[in-house]
Coordinates of C-alpha atoms in Angstrom, one line a residue:
H1 CA 22.1 2.6 12.7
S2 CA 20.5 -0.3 11.0
V3 CA 17.0 -0.1 9.5
I4 CA 15.8 -2.7 12.1
A5 CA 17.2 -0.5 15.0
R6 CA 15.5 2.6 13.6
L7 CA 12.2 0.8 13.2
A8 CA 12.5 -0.5 16.8
F9 CA 13.2 3.1 18.0
L10 CA 10.1 4.4 16.2
R11 CA 7.9 1.7 17.7
E12 CA 9.2 2.4 21.2
R13 CA 8.7 6.1 20.8
G14 CA 5.3 5.9 19.2
G15 CA 3.8 2.7 20.4
D16 CA 1.3 1.2 18.0
V17 CA 1.6 4.0 15.4
V18 CA 0.2 1.8 12.6
G19 CA -2.9 1.0 14.7
K20 CA -3.4 4.6 15.7
I21 CA -3.1 5.9 12.1
T22 CA -5.4 3.1 10.8
A23 CA -8.1 4.2 13.3
E24 CA -7.7 7.9 12.5
L25 CA -7.8 7.2 8.7
K26 CA -11.0 5.2 9.2
D27 CA -12.6 8.0 11.3
T28 CA -11.6 10.6 8.7
L29 CA -13.2 8.6 5.9
A30 CA -16.3 7.9 8.0
E31 CA -16.7 11.6 8.7
G32 CA -16.5 12.1 4.9
G33 CA -19.4 9.7 4.5
L34 CA -17.4 6.6 3.5
N35 CA -17.7 3.2 5.0
C36 CA -14.6 1.2 4.1
I37 CA -11.9 -1.2 5.3
V38 CA -8.6 0.3 6.3
A39 CA -5.5 -1.9 6.9
G40 CA -2.0 -0.7 7.7
R41 CA 1.4 -2.2 8.0
E42 CA 5.0 -1.3 8.6
K43 CA 7.1 -2.1 5.6
R44 CA 9.7 -4.9 5.9
P45 CA 13.2 -3.9 6.8
Y46 CA 14.6 -5.4 3.6
S47 CA 12.3 -3.5 1.3
I48 CA 13.1 -0.3 3.2
W49 CA 16.8 -0.9 2.9
R50 CA 16.5 -1.7 -0.8
K51 CA 14.6 1.6 -1.4
M52 CA 17.2 3.6 0.6
E53 CA 19.9 2.0 -1.6
F54 CA 18.1 2.5 -4.9
K55 CA 17.2 6.1 -4.2
A56 CA 20.3 6.9 -2.3
V57 CA 18.3 8.5 0.5
A58 CA 18.4 8.4 4.3
F59 CA 15.9 6.5 6.4
E60 CA 14.2 9.8 7.5
Q61 CA 13.6 10.8 3.8
L62 CA 11.5 7.8 3.0
A63 CA 7.8 8.6 2.6
D64 CA 6.5 5.2 2.9
I65 CA 7.8 3.3 5.9
M66 CA 4.2 2.7 6.7
A67 CA 1.7 1.7 4.1
F68 CA -2.1 1.7 4.3
R69 CA -4.7 0.1 2.1
I70 CA -8.3 1.4 1.8
I71 CA -10.9 -1.0 0.4
V72 CA -14.2 0.4 -0.8
D73 CA -17.1 -1.0 -2.8
T74 CA -17.0 1.1 -6.1
V75 CA -14.7 3.0 -8.3
D76 CA -16.5 6.2 -7.5
E77 CA -15.8 5.6 -3.8
C78 CA -12.1 5.2 -4.6
Y79 CA -12.0 8.7 -5.9
Q80 CA -14.2 9.9 -3.0
A81 CA -11.8 8.4 -0.5
L82 CA -8.9 10.1 -2.3
G83 CA -10.7 13.5 -2.2
I84 CA -11.4 13.1 1.5
L85 CA -7.8 12.2 2.3
H86 CA -6.3 14.9 0.2
S87 CA -8.6 17.4 1.9
A88 CA -7.7 16.2 5.3
Y89 CA -3.9 15.8 5.0
P90 CA -1.1 17.5 3.0
V91 CA -0.1 15.6 -0.1
V92 CA 3.5 14.6 -0.6
P93 CA 4.3 16.0 -4.1
G94 CA 5.1 13.4 -6.8
R95 CA 3.5 10.5 -4.9
F96 CA 0.2 10.2 -6.7
K97 CA -0.5 7.6 -9.3
D98 CA -3.8 6.7 -10.8
Y99 CA -3.7 3.0 -11.9
I100 CA -7.5 2.9 -12.1
S101 CA -7.8 5.2 -15.1
T102 CA -4.6 3.8 -16.5
P103 CA -4.1 0.2 -15.3
K104 CA -0.8 -1.5 -15.4
P105 CA -0.3 -4.1 -18.2
N106 CA -1.0 -6.9 -15.7
N107 CA -4.4 -5.3 -15.0
Y108 CA -3.3 -3.9 -11.6
R109 CA -5.7 -1.1 -10.7
S110 CA -5.4 1.1 -7.6
L111 CA -4.9 4.7 -6.6
H112 CA -1.6 5.4 -4.9
T113 CA -0.9 8.5 -2.9
G114 CA 1.5 9.8 -0.2
V115 CA 0.4 12.2 2.5
I116 CA 1.6 13.7 5.7
G117 CA -1.0 11.8 7.7
P118 CA -2.0 11.5 11.3
F119 CA 0.7 12.3 13.9
Q120 CA 2.7 14.1 11.1
Q121 CA 3.8 10.7 9.7
R122 CA 4.6 10.4 6.0
I123 CA 2.5 7.5 4.8
E124 CA 1.7 5.7 1.6
I125 CA -1.9 4.9 0.8
Q126 CA -3.4 2.5 -1.8
I127 CA -7.1 2.9 -2.5
R128 CA -9.0 0.2 -4.4
T129 CA -12.2 -1.8 -4.6
K130 CA -12.6 -5.4 -3.3
E131 CA -12.4 -6.7 -6.9
M132 CA -9.2 -4.7 -7.6
D133 CA -7.7 -6.0 -4.3
E134 CA -8.4 -9.6 -5.4
V135 CA -6.5 -9.1 -8.6
A136 CA -3.7 -7.3 -6.9
E137 CA -3.2 -9.9 -4.2
G138 CA -3.9 -13.1 -6.2
G139 CA -3.7 -12.2 -9.8
V140 CA -6.3 -12.4 -12.6
A141 CA -6.6 -16.2 -12.3
A142 CA -7.3 -16.0 -8.6
H143 CA -10.0 -13.3 -9.2
W144 CA -11.5 -15.4 -12.0
S145 CA -11.6 -18.6 -9.8
Y146 CA -13.2 -16.5 -7.0
K147 CA -15.9 -15.2 -9.4
Q148 CA -16.6 -18.7 -10.7
G149 CA -16.9 -20.1 -7.2
V150 CA -13.9 -22.3 -7.7
P151 CA -11.9 -22.7 -4.5
N152 CA -8.4 -21.2 -4.8
I153 CA -6.1 -24.1 -4.1
E154 CA -3.0 -22.2 -5.2
G155 CA -3.1 -19.2 -2.9
R156 CA -1.0 -20.2 0.1
Q157 CA 1.7 -22.4 -1.5
Y158 CA 2.5 -19.8 -4.2
R159 CA 2.5 -16.8 -1.8
W160 CA 6.3 -16.9 -1.7
V161 CA 6.3 -16.5 -5.5
R162 CA 4.2 -13.3 -5.2
E163 CA 6.4 -12.0 -2.4
L164 CA 9.5 -12.7 -4.5
L165 CA 7.9 -10.8 -7.4
D166 CA 7.2 -7.9 -5.0
I167 CA 10.9 -7.8 -4.0
L168 CA 11.9 -7.9 -7.7
D169 CA 9.4 -5.1 -8.5
Q170 CA 10.8 -3.0 -5.7
A171 CA 14.4 -3.6 -6.8
A172 CA 13.5 -2.5 -10.3
G173 CA 12.6 0.9 -9.0
P174 CA 9.8 3.2 -9.9
E175 CA 7.5 2.2 -12.7
E176 CA 6.8 4.9 -15.2
F177 CA 4.2 4.0 -17.9

């Protein structure tokens, strides 16, 4: 079976799984006293295929066919969200990375974790502040221009460069710093 066929099968079987999981994550975090933005997406077939090839694993063994981003206001709330999620859902061993306490060299900051989330789905979660999200999505220069009130004229036309870099990052495999 191709990756595309397997994704289609999962969608047929589960309907809007990403939407349902997003709603449940938001409810779980709200019950824990946290007001936040939760966004989810299904990973692209190519990035799934590349990961299967690189790790030599079957489709069913991937922990992150669906990825979710949680945006909060403060660093403390990042760790609060992590605690709420790790209390509510079983953690996938070896899937936690703290890039807030130890940022990447390009100043990328975020918490990454993998859990067996709602509906027993293995999911990847990134937790960060709005400011961290600006840097992650647009780079330090985009964040600086936003803070200075300068309109970001580069964003859309250079998105393809950021997407290409994402593909190259995924192809390079796991980052260990």
